[in-house]
PDB file of C-alpha atoms in Angstrom:
ATOM      1  CA  MET N   3      28.660  11.097  32.140  1.00 34.00           C
ATOM      2  CA  PRO N   4      29.853   7.897  33.921  1.00 38.00           C
ATOM      3  CA  ARG N   5      28.960   4.675  32.103  1.00 34.00           C
ATOM      4  CA  ARG N   6      26.601   3.457  34.847  1.00 35.00           C
ATOM      5  CA  LEU N   7      24.626   6.721  34.761  1.00 30.00           C
ATOM      6  CA  LEU N   8      24.604   6.719  30.941  1.00 30.00           C
ATOM      7  CA  ALA N   9      23.225   3.163  30.899  1.00 35.00           C
ATOM      8  CA  SER N  10      20.584   4.155  33.426  1.00 35.00           C
ATOM      9  CA  ALA N  11      19.600   7.183  31.305  1.00 34.00           C
ATOM     10  CA  LEU N  12      19.264   5.043  28.175  1.00 34.00           C
ATOM     11  CA  VAL N  13      17.055   2.532  29.972  1.00 37.00           C
ATOM     12  CA  THR N  14      14.864   5.354  31.290  1.00 35.00           C
ATOM     13  CA  LEU N  15      14.641   6.879  27.803  1.00 34.00           C
ATOM     14  CA  GLY N  16      13.628   3.486  26.393  1.00 38.00           C
ATOM     15  CA  VAL N  17      10.842   3.194  28.965  1.00 36.00           C
ATOM     16  CA  LEU N  18       9.590   6.688  28.143  1.00 35.00           C
ATOM     17  CA  LEU N  19       9.618   6.027  24.422  1.00 35.00           C
ATOM     18  CA  ALA N  20       7.753   2.769  24.910  1.00 36.00           C
ATOM     19  CA  GLY N  21       5.146   4.581  26.988  1.00 40.00           C
ATOM     20  CA  CYS N  22       4.634   7.183  24.216  1.00 42.00           C
ATOM     21  CA  SER N  23       4.566   4.720  21.308  1.00 43.00           C
ATOM     22  CA  ASP N  24       1.851   4.878  18.668  1.00 51.00           C
ATOM     23  CA  PRO N  25      -0.928   2.433  19.613  1.00 51.00           C
ATOM     24  CA  GLU N  26      -1.463   1.704  15.902  1.00 56.00           C
ATOM     25  CA  ALA N  27       2.033   0.194  15.790  1.00 62.00           C
ATOM     26  CA  ASP N  28       0.783  -2.934  17.552  1.00 82.00           C
ATOM     27  CA  ARG N  29      -2.080  -3.484  15.080  1.00 86.00           C
ATOM     28  CA  GLN N  30      -1.829  -5.782  12.113  1.00 93.00           C
ATOM     29  CA  PRO N  31      -3.810  -5.651   8.853  1.00 93.00           C
ATOM     30  CA  GLY N  32      -6.821  -7.877   9.333  1.00 91.00           C
ATOM     31  CA  ASP N  33      -7.410  -6.897  12.961  1.00 93.00           C
ATOM     32  CA  PRO N  34     -11.068  -6.200  13.847  1.00 93.00           C
ATOM     33  CA  VAL N  35     -12.225  -2.584  13.839  1.00 94.00           C
ATOM     34  CA  THR N  36     -12.605  -0.855  17.180  1.00 94.00           C
ATOM     35  CA  ALA N  37     -15.925   0.463  18.503  1.00 94.00           C
ATOM     36  CA  GLU N  38     -14.855   4.001  17.549  1.00 95.00           C
ATOM     37  CA  GLU N  39     -13.950   2.898  14.023  1.00 95.00           C
ATOM     38  CA  ALA N  40     -17.287   1.103  13.672  1.00 95.00           C
ATOM     39  CA  GLY N  41     -18.940   4.436  14.378  1.00 95.00           C
ATOM     40  CA  VAL N  42     -16.852   6.098  11.653  1.00 95.00           C
ATOM     41  CA  LEU N  43     -17.787   3.428   9.116  1.00 96.00           C
ATOM     42  CA  ALA N  44     -21.454   3.629  10.062  1.00 96.00           C
ATOM     43  CA  GLY N  45     -21.525   7.352   9.347  1.00 96.00           C
ATOM     44  CA  LEU N  46     -19.497   7.501   6.119  1.00 96.00           C
ATOM     45  CA  LEU N  47     -22.361   7.548   3.601  1.00 97.00           C
ATOM     46  CA  ALA N  48     -24.441   9.967   5.658  1.00 97.00           C
ATOM     47  CA  ARG N  49     -21.404  12.293   5.787  1.00 96.00           C
ATOM     48  CA  ASP N  50     -21.270  12.255   1.984  1.00 96.00           C
ATOM     49  CA  THR N  51     -24.873  13.458   1.883  1.00 96.00           C
ATOM     50  CA  GLU N  52     -24.188  16.122   4.522  1.00 96.00           C
ATOM     51  CA  GLU N  53     -21.204  17.433   2.564  1.00 96.00           C
ATOM     52  CA  GLY N  54     -23.412  17.656  -0.535  1.00 96.00           C
ATOM     53  CA  GLY N  55     -21.121  16.209  -3.183  1.00 97.00           C
ATOM     54  CA  ALA N  56     -17.559  15.767  -4.415  1.00 98.00           C
ATOM     55  CA  ASP N  57     -15.313  15.539  -7.417  1.00 98.00           C
ATOM     56  CA  VAL N  58     -15.157  11.920  -8.507  1.00 98.00           C
ATOM     57  CA  VAL N  59     -13.006   9.553 -10.537  1.00 98.00           C
ATOM     58  CA  VAL N  60     -14.345   6.050 -11.177  1.00 98.00           C
ATOM     59  CA  SER N  61     -12.525   3.310 -13.041  1.00 97.00           C
ATOM     60  CA  ALA N  62     -13.053  -0.340 -13.870  1.00 96.00           C
ATOM     61  CA  PRO N  63     -11.217  -2.747 -16.176  1.00 95.00           C
ATOM     62  CA  PHE N  64     -12.981  -4.891 -18.760  1.00 91.00           C
ATOM     63  CA  GLY N  65     -12.059  -7.495 -21.338  1.00 86.00           C
ATOM     64  CA  GLU N  66      -8.421  -7.903 -22.316  1.00 87.00           C
ATOM     65  CA  GLY N  67      -6.750  -4.672 -21.266  1.00 89.00           C
ATOM     66  CA  GLY N  68      -9.788  -2.394 -21.496  1.00 93.00           C
ATOM     67  CA  LEU N  69     -10.494   0.354 -18.979  1.00 96.00           C
ATOM     68  CA  LEU N  70     -13.530   2.604 -18.470  1.00 97.00           C
ATOM     69  CA  THR N  71     -12.890   5.808 -16.514  1.00 98.00           C
ATOM     70  CA  LEU N  72     -15.447   8.419 -15.468  1.00 98.00           C
ATOM     71  CA  THR N  73     -14.112  11.793 -14.310  1.00 98.00           C
ATOM     72  CA  GLY N  74     -16.480  14.485 -13.075  1.00 98.00           C
ATOM     73  CA  GLU N  75     -18.583  15.467 -10.084  1.00 98.00           C
ATOM     74  CA  VAL N  76     -21.473  14.062  -8.090  1.00 98.00           C
ATOM     75  CA  ASP N  77     -24.273  15.813  -6.221  1.00 98.00           C
ATOM     76  CA  PHE N  78     -24.984  13.314  -3.440  1.00 96.00           C
ATOM     77  CA  ASP N  79     -27.744  15.432  -1.958  1.00 93.00           C
ATOM     78  CA  GLY N  80     -29.580  15.633  -5.304  1.00 94.00           C
ATOM     79  CA  ALA N  81     -28.564  12.128  -6.486  1.00 96.00           C
ATOM     80  CA  ALA N  82     -27.160  13.299  -9.831  1.00 98.00           C
ATOM     81  CA  GLY N  83     -23.796  13.490 -11.548  1.00 98.00           C
ATOM     82  CA  ARG N  84     -21.912  14.400 -14.660  1.00 98.00           C
ATOM     83  CA  ALA N  85     -18.680  12.962 -16.044  1.00 98.00           C
ATOM     84  CA  GLN N  86     -16.453  12.525 -19.025  1.00 98.00           C
ATOM     85  CA  ALA N  87     -16.416   8.828 -19.855  1.00 97.00           C
ATOM     86  CA  VAL N  88     -13.246   7.528 -21.506  1.00 97.00           C
ATOM     87  CA  THR N  89     -13.182   3.965 -22.796  1.00 95.00           C
ATOM     88  CA  SER N  90      -9.651   2.701 -23.472  1.00 95.00           C
ATOM     89  CA  TYR N  91      -9.633  -0.597 -25.339  1.00 92.00           C
ATOM     90  CA  GLY N  92      -5.986  -1.560 -24.932  1.00 82.00           C
ATOM     91  CA  ASP N  93      -5.780  -3.051 -28.431  1.00 84.00           C
ATOM     92  CA  GLY N  94      -4.680  -0.054 -30.471  1.00 82.00           C
ATOM     93  CA  ARG N  95      -8.137   1.380 -31.102  1.00 88.00           C
ATOM     94  CA  PRO N  96      -8.504   5.083 -30.234  1.00 92.00           C
ATOM     95  CA  ASP N  97     -10.194   5.972 -26.965  1.00 91.00           C
ATOM     96  CA  ASP N  98     -13.946   6.517 -27.017  1.00 93.00           C
ATOM     97  CA  VAL N  99     -14.781   9.778 -25.187  1.00 95.00           C
ATOM     98  CA  ARG N 100     -18.342  10.746 -24.254  1.00 96.00           C
ATOM     99  CA  THR N 101     -20.134  13.107 -21.894  1.00 97.00           C
ATOM    100  CA  LEU N 102     -22.456  11.586 -19.291  1.00 97.00           C
ATOM    101  CA  PHE N 103     -25.160  12.947 -17.022  1.00 98.00           C
ATOM    102  CA  PHE N 104     -26.884  10.534 -14.676  1.00 98.00           C
ATOM    103  CA  THR N 105     -29.418  10.009 -11.923  1.00 98.00           C
ATOM    104  CA  ARG N 106     -30.523   6.766 -10.284  1.00 96.00           C
ATOM    105  CA  GLU N 107     -33.170   6.320 -12.979  1.00 97.00           C
ATOM    106  CA  GLN N 108     -31.769   7.896 -16.172  1.00 97.00           C
ATOM    107  CA  ILE N 109     -28.487   8.315 -18.024  1.00 98.00           C
ATOM    108  CA  TRP N 110     -27.725  10.852 -20.767  1.00 98.00           C
ATOM    109  CA  PHE N 111     -25.010  10.309 -23.406  1.00 98.00           C
ATOM    110  CA  GLY N 112     -23.443  13.255 -25.248  1.00 97.00           C
ATOM    111  CA  ASP N 113     -20.662  13.560 -27.846  1.00 96.00           C
ATOM    112  CA  VAL N 114     -21.888  10.261 -29.293  1.00 95.00           C
ATOM    113  CA  PRO N 115     -20.282   9.384 -32.654  1.00 94.00           C
ATOM    114  CA  GLY N 116     -22.882   9.003 -35.404  1.00 94.00           C
ATOM    115  CA  LEU N 117     -25.719  10.617 -33.441  1.00 96.00           C
ATOM    116  CA  PRO N 118     -26.442  13.445 -35.931  1.00 96.00           C
ATOM    117  CA  GLU N 119     -26.652  10.946 -38.782  1.00 96.00           C
ATOM    118  CA  ALA N 120     -28.892   8.579 -36.812  1.00 96.00           C
ATOM    119  CA  LEU N 121     -31.234  11.419 -35.887  1.00 96.00           C
ATOM    120  CA  ALA N 122     -31.414  12.610 -39.485  1.00 96.00           C
ATOM    121  CA  ALA N 123     -32.174   9.083 -40.712  1.00 96.00           C
ATOM    122  CA  ALA N 124     -35.038   8.869 -38.197  1.00 95.00           C
ATOM    123  CA  GLY N 125     -36.374  12.287 -39.208  1.00 95.00           C
ATOM    124  CA  LEU N 126     -35.657  13.776 -35.790  1.00 95.00           C
ATOM    125  CA  PRO N 127     -34.189  17.160 -34.830  1.00 95.00           C
ATOM    126  CA  ASP N 128     -30.460  17.362 -34.235  1.00 96.00           C
ATOM    127  CA  VAL N 129     -29.919  17.269 -30.438  1.00 97.00           C
ATOM    128  CA  PRO N 130     -26.741  16.647 -28.437  1.00 97.00           C
ATOM    129  CA  PHE N 131     -27.941  13.935 -26.025  1.00 98.00           C
ATOM    130  CA  VAL N 132     -29.524  10.477 -26.010  1.00 97.00           C
ATOM    131  CA  ARG N 133     -31.340   9.470 -22.808  1.00 97.00           C
ATOM    132  CA  ARG N 134     -32.266   5.991 -21.614  1.00 97.00           C
ATOM    133  CA  PRO N 135     -33.126   4.299 -18.304  1.00 96.00           C
ATOM    134  CA  VAL N 136     -30.275   3.105 -16.108  1.00 96.00           C
ATOM    135  CA  VAL N 137     -30.075  -0.673 -16.438  1.00 94.00           C
ATOM    136  CA  THR N 138     -30.088  -2.614 -13.170  1.00 88.00           C
ATOM    137  CA  GLY N 139     -30.379  -6.267 -12.232  1.00 81.00           C
ATOM    138  CA  PRO N 140     -28.188  -9.339 -12.073  1.00 76.00           C
ATOM    139  CA  ASP N 141     -27.654  -9.906 -15.802  1.00 76.00           C
ATOM    140  CA  ALA N 142     -26.112  -8.032 -18.741  1.00 73.00           C
ATOM    141  CA  VAL N 143     -25.809  -4.639 -17.079  1.00 87.00           C
ATOM    142  CA  PRO N 144     -23.629  -2.213 -19.119  1.00 93.00           C
ATOM    143  CA  LEU N 145     -20.443  -1.270 -17.292  1.00 94.00           C
ATOM    144  CA  THR N 146     -21.305   2.423 -17.502  1.00 96.00           C
ATOM    145  CA  ASP N 147     -24.543   1.778 -15.626  1.00 96.00           C
ATOM    146  CA  VAL N 148     -22.728  -0.225 -12.961  1.00 94.00           C
ATOM    147  CA  LEU N 149     -20.299   2.630 -12.340  1.00 96.00           C
ATOM    148  CA  VAL N 150     -22.874   5.417 -12.052  1.00 97.00           C
ATOM    149  CA  THR N 151     -24.968   3.246  -9.719  1.00 96.00           C
ATOM    150  CA  VAL N 152     -21.958   2.550  -7.493  1.00 96.00           C
ATOM    151  CA  VAL N 153     -21.197   6.278  -7.281  1.00 97.00           C
ATOM    152  CA  LEU N 154     -24.723   7.306  -6.314  1.00 97.00           C
ATOM    153  CA  ASN N 155     -24.913   4.512  -3.740  1.00 96.00           C
ATOM    154  CA  LEU N 156     -22.099   6.189  -1.771  1.00 97.00           C
ATOM    155  CA  ALA N 157     -24.646   8.387   0.000  1.00 96.00           C
ATOM    156  CA  ALA N 158     -27.346   7.749   2.595  1.00 95.00           C
ATOM    157  CA  ALA N 159     -29.973   9.825   4.356  1.00 94.00           C
ATOM    158  CA  GLU N 160     -29.100   8.441   7.808  1.00 95.00           C
ATOM    159  CA  PRO N 161     -26.063   6.762   9.411  1.00 95.00           C
ATOM    160  CA  ASP N 162     -25.993   2.979   9.519  1.00 93.00           C
ATOM    161  CA  ASP N 163     -26.158   1.043  12.778  1.00 92.00           C
ATOM    162  CA  ASP N 164     -22.573   0.791  13.979  1.00 90.00           C
ATOM    163  CA  ALA N 165     -23.391  -2.545  15.632  1.00 90.00           C
ATOM    164  CA  ALA N 166     -23.357  -4.101  12.160  1.00 89.00           C
ATOM    165  CA  PHE N 167     -19.687  -3.151  11.799  1.00 90.00           C
ATOM    166  CA  ARG N 168     -18.772  -4.403  15.274  1.00 85.00           C
ATOM    167  CA  THR N 169     -20.327  -7.846  14.860  1.00 76.00           C
ATOM    168  CA  GLY N 170     -19.420  -8.521  11.225  1.00 71.00           C
ATOM    169  CA  ASP N 171     -16.112  -9.377   9.641  1.00 88.00           C
ATOM    170  CA  HIS N 172     -14.867  -5.796   9.248  1.00 94.00           C
ATOM    171  CA  THR N 173     -11.163  -5.178   9.578  1.00 95.00           C
ATOM    172  CA  TRP N 174      -8.524  -2.488   9.905  1.00 96.00           C
ATOM    173  CA  GLU N 175      -6.047  -2.650   6.991  1.00 96.00           C
ATOM    174  CA  GLY N 176      -3.530   0.039   7.878  1.00 96.00           C
ATOM    175  CA  GLN N 177      -2.792   3.457   6.411  1.00 95.00           C
ATOM    176  CA  ARG N 178      -1.771   4.745   2.999  1.00 93.00           C
ATOM    177  CA  SER N 179      -1.600   7.975   1.015  1.00 95.00           C
ATOM    178  CA  ILE N 180      -4.305   8.773  -1.563  1.00 93.00           C
ATOM    179  CA  ASP N 181      -3.709  11.910  -3.628  1.00 89.00           C
ATOM    180  CA  ARG N 182      -1.272  13.095  -0.936  1.00 91.00           C
ATOM    181  CA  ARG N 183      -3.840  12.626   1.836  1.00 93.00           C
ATOM    182  CA  LEU N 184      -3.175  10.136   4.620  1.00 96.00           C
ATOM    183  CA  ALA N 185      -6.044   7.673   4.955  1.00 97.00           C
ATOM    184  CA  THR N 186      -6.922   4.641   7.036  1.00 97.00           C
ATOM    185  CA  VAL N 187      -8.222   1.647   5.109  1.00 98.00           C
ATOM    186  CA  TYR N 188     -10.949  -0.728   6.289  1.00 97.00           C
ATOM    187  CA  ALA N 189     -12.280  -3.867   4.591  1.00 96.00           C
ATOM    188  CA  GLY N 190     -15.681  -5.538   4.676  1.00 93.00           C
ATOM    189  CA  GLU N 191     -16.716  -9.148   4.565  1.00 87.00           C
ATOM    190  CA  ALA N 192     -18.296  -8.741   1.089  1.00 87.00           C
ATOM    191  CA  GLY N 193     -14.922  -7.866  -0.447  1.00 91.00           C
ATOM    192  CA  TRP N 194     -15.152  -4.057  -0.454  1.00 94.00           C
ATOM    193  CA  SER N 195     -12.712  -1.646   1.126  1.00 96.00           C
ATOM    194  CA  VAL N 196     -12.889   2.030   2.076  1.00 97.00           C
ATOM    195  CA  ALA N 197     -10.183   4.611   2.695  1.00 98.00           C
ATOM    196  CA  VAL N 198     -11.116   7.317   5.210  1.00 98.00           C
ATOM    197  CA  ASP N 199      -9.310  10.655   5.392  1.00 97.00           C
ATOM    198  CA  ASP N 200      -7.446  10.763   8.707  1.00 95.00           C
ATOM    199  CA  THR N 201      -7.990  14.530   9.017  1.00 94.00           C
ATOM    200  CA  SER N 202     -11.608  15.043   7.949  1.00 94.00           C
ATOM    201  CA  GLY N 203     -13.095  11.577   8.515  1.00 95.00           C
ATOM    202  CA  LEU N 204     -14.568  11.697   4.982  1.00 97.00           C
ATOM    203  CA  LEU N 205     -14.641   8.889   2.442  1.00 97.00           C
ATOM    204  CA  LEU N 206     -11.713   9.177   0.034  1.00 98.00           C
ATOM    205  CA  GLN N 207     -11.892   5.891  -1.822  1.00 98.00           C
ATOM    206  CA  TYR N 208     -14.214   2.935  -2.231  1.00 98.00           C
ATOM    207  CA  VAL N 209     -13.216  -0.307  -3.957  1.00 97.00           C
ATOM    208  CA  THR N 210     -15.604  -3.160  -4.654  1.00 95.00           C
ATOM    209  CA  PRO N 211     -15.618  -6.240  -6.912  1.00 93.00           C
ATOM    210  CA  LEU N 212     -17.679  -6.067 -10.079  1.00 86.00           C
ATOM    211  CA  PRO N 213     -20.746  -8.321  -9.821  1.00 77.00           C
ATOM    212  CA  GLY N 214     -19.715 -11.906 -10.523  1.00 75.00           C
ATOM    213  CA  GLN N 215     -16.146 -10.913 -11.458  1.00 79.00           C
ATOM    214  CA  GLU N 216     -12.700 -10.604  -9.937  1.00 81.00           C
ATOM    215  CA  ASP N 217     -12.158  -7.122 -11.424  1.00 89.00           C
ATOM    216  CA  GLU N 218     -12.871  -4.158  -9.168  1.00 94.00           C
ATOM    217  CA  VAL N 219     -14.507  -0.751  -9.402  1.00 96.00           C
ATOM    218  CA  THR N 220     -12.463   2.021  -7.770  1.00 97.00           C
ATOM    219  CA  VAL N 221     -14.174   5.283  -6.791  1.00 98.00           C
ATOM    220  CA  THR N 222     -11.992   8.161  -5.579  1.00 98.00           C
ATOM    221  CA  LEU N 223     -13.609  11.271  -4.072  1.00 98.00           C
ATOM    222  CA  SER N 224     -12.019  14.677  -3.502  1.00 97.00           C
ATOM    223  CA  ASP N 225     -12.897  18.287  -2.703  1.00 96.00           C
ATOM    224  CA  HIS N 226     -16.089  17.390  -0.846  1.00 97.00           C
ATOM    225  CA  GLY N 227     -18.745  20.106  -0.788  1.00 97.00           C
ATOM    226  CA  ALA N 228     -22.001  21.282  -2.308  1.00 96.00           C
ATOM    227  CA  ARG N 229     -22.546  20.520  -5.998  1.00 95.00           C
ATOM    228  CA  THR N 230     -25.309  21.386  -8.446  1.00 94.00           C
ATOM    229  CA  VAL N 231     -25.631  19.255 -11.579  1.00 96.00           C
ATOM    230  CA  ALA N 232     -27.931  20.724 -14.233  1.00 96.00           C
ATOM    231  CA  LEU N 233     -29.298  17.816 -16.268  1.00 97.00           C
ATOM    232  CA  PRO N 234     -29.902  18.183 -20.027  1.00 97.00           C
ATOM    233  CA  GLU N 235     -33.318  19.582 -20.885  1.00 96.00           C
ATOM    234  CA  ASP N 236     -35.889  17.618 -22.855  1.00 94.00           C
ATOM    235  CA  GLY N 237     -35.348  19.880 -25.869  1.00 95.00           C
ATOM    236  CA  GLN N 238     -31.685  18.794 -25.933  1.00 96.00           C
ATOM    237  CA  THR N 239     -32.441  15.094 -25.709  1.00 97.00           C
ATOM    238  CA  VAL N 240     -33.806  12.233 -27.772  1.00 97.00           C
ATOM    239  CA  ASP N 241     -35.542   9.501 -25.763  1.00 97.00           C
ATOM    240  CA  ALA N 242     -33.924   6.162 -26.640  1.00 96.00           C
ATOM    241  CA  ALA N 243     -36.955   4.223 -25.376  1.00 94.00           C
ATOM    242  CA  ALA N 244     -39.208   6.113 -27.802  1.00 95.00           C
ATOM    243  CA  HIS N 245     -36.696   5.823 -30.665  1.00 95.00           C
ATOM    244  CA  PRO N 246     -34.963   2.450 -30.361  1.00 95.00           C
ATOM    245  CA  GLU N 247     -33.628   2.696 -33.908  1.00 95.00           C
ATOM    246  CA  VAL N 248     -31.504   5.683 -32.849  1.00 95.00           C
ATOM    247  CA  ALA N 249     -30.266   3.905 -29.714  1.00 94.00           C
ATOM    248  CA  ALA N 250     -29.339   0.841 -31.780  1.00 94.00           C
ATOM    249  CA  ALA N 251     -27.524   2.920 -34.398  1.00 94.00           C
ATOM    250  CA  VAL N 252     -25.271   4.673 -31.874  1.00 94.00           C
ATOM    251  CA  GLY N 253     -24.892   1.817 -29.390  1.00 91.00           C
ATOM    252  CA  VAL N 254     -26.372   3.237 -26.230  1.00 92.00           C
TER     253      VAL N 254
END
């Protein structure tokens, strides 16, 4: 091919490539969300309810090198969950591993060290779980209660108004892979961020600052679909509110 024709072909190819370029390539992290993206964000929590539930991993740091991780499943439609809670202290102490069941109002603790002895000392039957109300409010909320509340708040009966996402300080933050799934990340003015699966449009990850702290809670969802969480029965449970001496002895 003569040089002049080759040069012409290359210029034409460059024009064609420019015309077919990815529109996302011109965006920068921090750019405002589009109207379409506002609609996606407005419907995220309602989609969680429609899907029914998901597998969930929640983690949050505490203290000097500590980490609390909950791994389990959540029934968004029924507002209940179960998880294995692992507390890693980061100072050489062995991990503390417990079983949790939770709703918006109550939390059950199983595999609690010292529970059989505390029950025997109180003259109560040997049962596997201690139940107490979920603590809420601005002060002295246990980290476990913060995490289960954050998880259950990732569902809503109805979509939000997408106008709130168009007028507020909500931004596009690019794409990244989460558990080998490509997701688009958006950030909100209150400091939270969400990662949305590019294929399904479902919430994959939610990150938000702990109340009054710089540390963050990270919630990762996977395998969305219907879940049924069978909560412990009353005959398996001691009520911590009715037996505070047991709650105090085992630290729940």
